[in-house]
Amino acid sequence: MAQGPRGFKLKNVVFIGPPGAGKGTQAAILDDMFSFCHVSTGDLLRAEIAKGSELGNKIKTVMDNGQLVSDDLVAELLKANIDLSSKQYIFDGFPRNVSQAEIFQEEIMDKSEYLAVLFDVDTDKLVDRIVNRRVSSDGAHIYNLKTNPPKVDGVCDVSGLPLVQRKDDTEEVVRNRMNVYLSETKPLVEYYKSKNKLKSVDADLNIDEVTKQIASFLNN
Ligand code: AMP
């Protein structure tokens, strides 16, 4: 297998976990450390909404309620934004259900190598984690008011942009998103286990420990 940056084997990584488990935070760290490209379908969809198109408005209604956008639409958006021939990716937020996992395997990965990493976390703690989440207004940097606050209130340390709360990070919508995770996304755990592709990380640990665990999987 080809070698990636710093001697890592060149492979792609799929992050699976409930909202607020730390997938975006870890993807940003690994992106910096090991030259992965972080691709988040949530970010791609938010970018589509920001265009103010008719399609964007439809997506917004679905997302604001914490439901899943259609499989075909998300898959097309994803395919248009990746280049597997020259880059290795962290897929954050896709696949989100078993039918997306099949599209992923057959139409996106084809013969490329990948590994699925489950962010194993006590879901009861997550609502509190998410309602305290703030992101820079361009969505690039993630903070938590309790566990990872910015140096200056309301301002991103890196970009200086204002910090905002995502519309779907309110308690009611988060509870919907958690139910969608349990019914739609969690079955992927068995799916990837049966394909021998699943690694699990204890996402209740602190940010550095979680990074170390994931890095150890990448090297094996
Ligand atoms: P995230 O940023 O991953 O928390 O995703 C935010 C929202 O975007 C989700 O609650 C869904 O409405 C939508 N979304 C993101 N990824 C997908 C996907 N793979 N399939 C369907 N909907 C998605």
Short mmCIF file of N, CA and C in Angstrom, two decimals, residues 15 21-33 38 90 119 142 201 205-212 214:
data_model
loop_
_atom_site.label_atom_id
_atom_site.label_comp_id
_atom_site.label_asym_id
_atom_site.label_seq_id
_atom_site.Cartn_x
_atom_site.Cartn_y
_atom_site.Cartn_z
N PHE A 15 -15.68 8.64 9.98
CA PHE A 15 -16.02 8.85 11.39
C PHE A 15 -17.50 8.57 11.61
N ALA A 21 -20.05 14.18 19.46
CA ALA A 21 -19.08 13.20 19.98
C ALA A 21 -17.63 13.67 19.78
N GLY A 22 -17.43 14.72 18.99
CA GLY A 22 -16.07 15.24 18.77
C GLY A 22 -15.51 14.91 17.39
N LYS A 23 -16.34 14.48 16.46
CA LYS A 23 -15.86 14.08 15.13
C LYS A 23 -15.22 15.27 14.41
N GLY A 24 -15.91 16.41 14.41
CA GLY A 24 -15.39 17.59 13.71
C GLY A 24 -14.10 18.09 14.34
N THR A 25 -14.05 18.07 15.67
CA THR A 25 -12.85 18.53 16.38
C THR A 25 -11.66 17.63 16.03
N GLN A 26 -11.86 16.32 16.07
CA GLN A 26 -10.75 15.40 15.75
C GLN A 26 -10.35 15.49 14.28
N ALA A 27 -11.34 15.66 13.41
CA ALA A 27 -11.02 15.75 11.98
C ALA A 27 -10.12 16.96 11.74
N ALA A 28 -10.43 18.08 12.41
CA ALA A 28 -9.62 19.29 12.21
C ALA A 28 -8.19 19.05 12.70
N ILE A 29 -8.03 18.35 13.83
CA ILE A 29 -6.68 18.09 14.37
C ILE A 29 -5.89 17.16 13.44
N LEU A 30 -6.54 16.08 13.00
CA LEU A 30 -5.85 15.10 12.16
C LEU A 30 -5.52 15.68 10.78
N ASP A 31 -6.39 16.55 10.33
CA ASP A 31 -6.18 17.28 9.09
C ASP A 31 -4.86 18.07 9.20
N ASP A 32 -4.68 18.80 10.31
CA ASP A 32 -3.45 19.57 10.53
C ASP A 32 -2.23 18.66 10.71
N MET A 33 -2.41 17.58 11.50
CA MET A 33 -1.25 16.74 11.86
C MET A 33 -0.77 15.87 10.71
N HIS A 38 -10.41 16.99 5.46
CA HIS A 38 -11.64 16.79 6.22
C HIS A 38 -12.81 17.13 5.34
N ILE A 90 -10.88 12.31 5.58
CA ILE A 90 -11.69 11.92 6.73
C ILE A 90 -13.12 12.28 6.36
N PHE A 119 -16.93 6.77 17.37
CA PHE A 119 -16.75 7.60 18.57
C PHE A 119 -17.74 7.10 19.61
N ILE A 142 -14.23 24.96 16.09
CA ILE A 142 -15.28 24.54 17.02
C ILE A 142 -14.80 24.77 18.47
N VAL A 201 -13.19 4.23 19.43
CA VAL A 201 -12.41 5.11 20.29
C VAL A 201 -13.29 5.56 21.45
N LEU A 205 -13.00 10.43 26.61
CA LEU A 205 -11.67 10.88 27.04
C LEU A 205 -11.42 12.31 26.56
N ASN A 206 -10.31 12.93 27.04
CA ASN A 206 -10.08 14.31 26.59
C ASN A 206 -9.58 14.34 25.14
N ILE A 207 -9.58 15.53 24.56
CA ILE A 207 -9.30 15.68 23.13
C ILE A 207 -7.96 15.02 22.73
N ASP A 208 -6.89 15.25 23.53
CA ASP A 208 -5.57 14.71 23.17
C ASP A 208 -5.57 13.19 23.18
N GLU A 209 -6.23 12.61 24.21
CA GLU A 209 -6.25 11.14 24.31
C GLU A 209 -6.98 10.53 23.12
N VAL A 210 -8.08 11.17 22.73
CA VAL A 210 -8.85 10.63 21.59
C VAL A 210 -7.98 10.71 20.32
N THR A 211 -7.28 11.83 20.15
CA THR A 211 -6.40 11.96 18.96
C THR A 211 -5.37 10.83 18.94
N LYS A 212 -4.76 10.56 20.13
CA LYS A 212 -3.73 9.50 20.20
C LYS A 212 -4.30 8.15 19.79
N ILE A 214 -6.87 7.52 17.85
CA ILE A 214 -7.15 7.45 16.41
C ILE A 214 -5.84 7.32 15.62
#
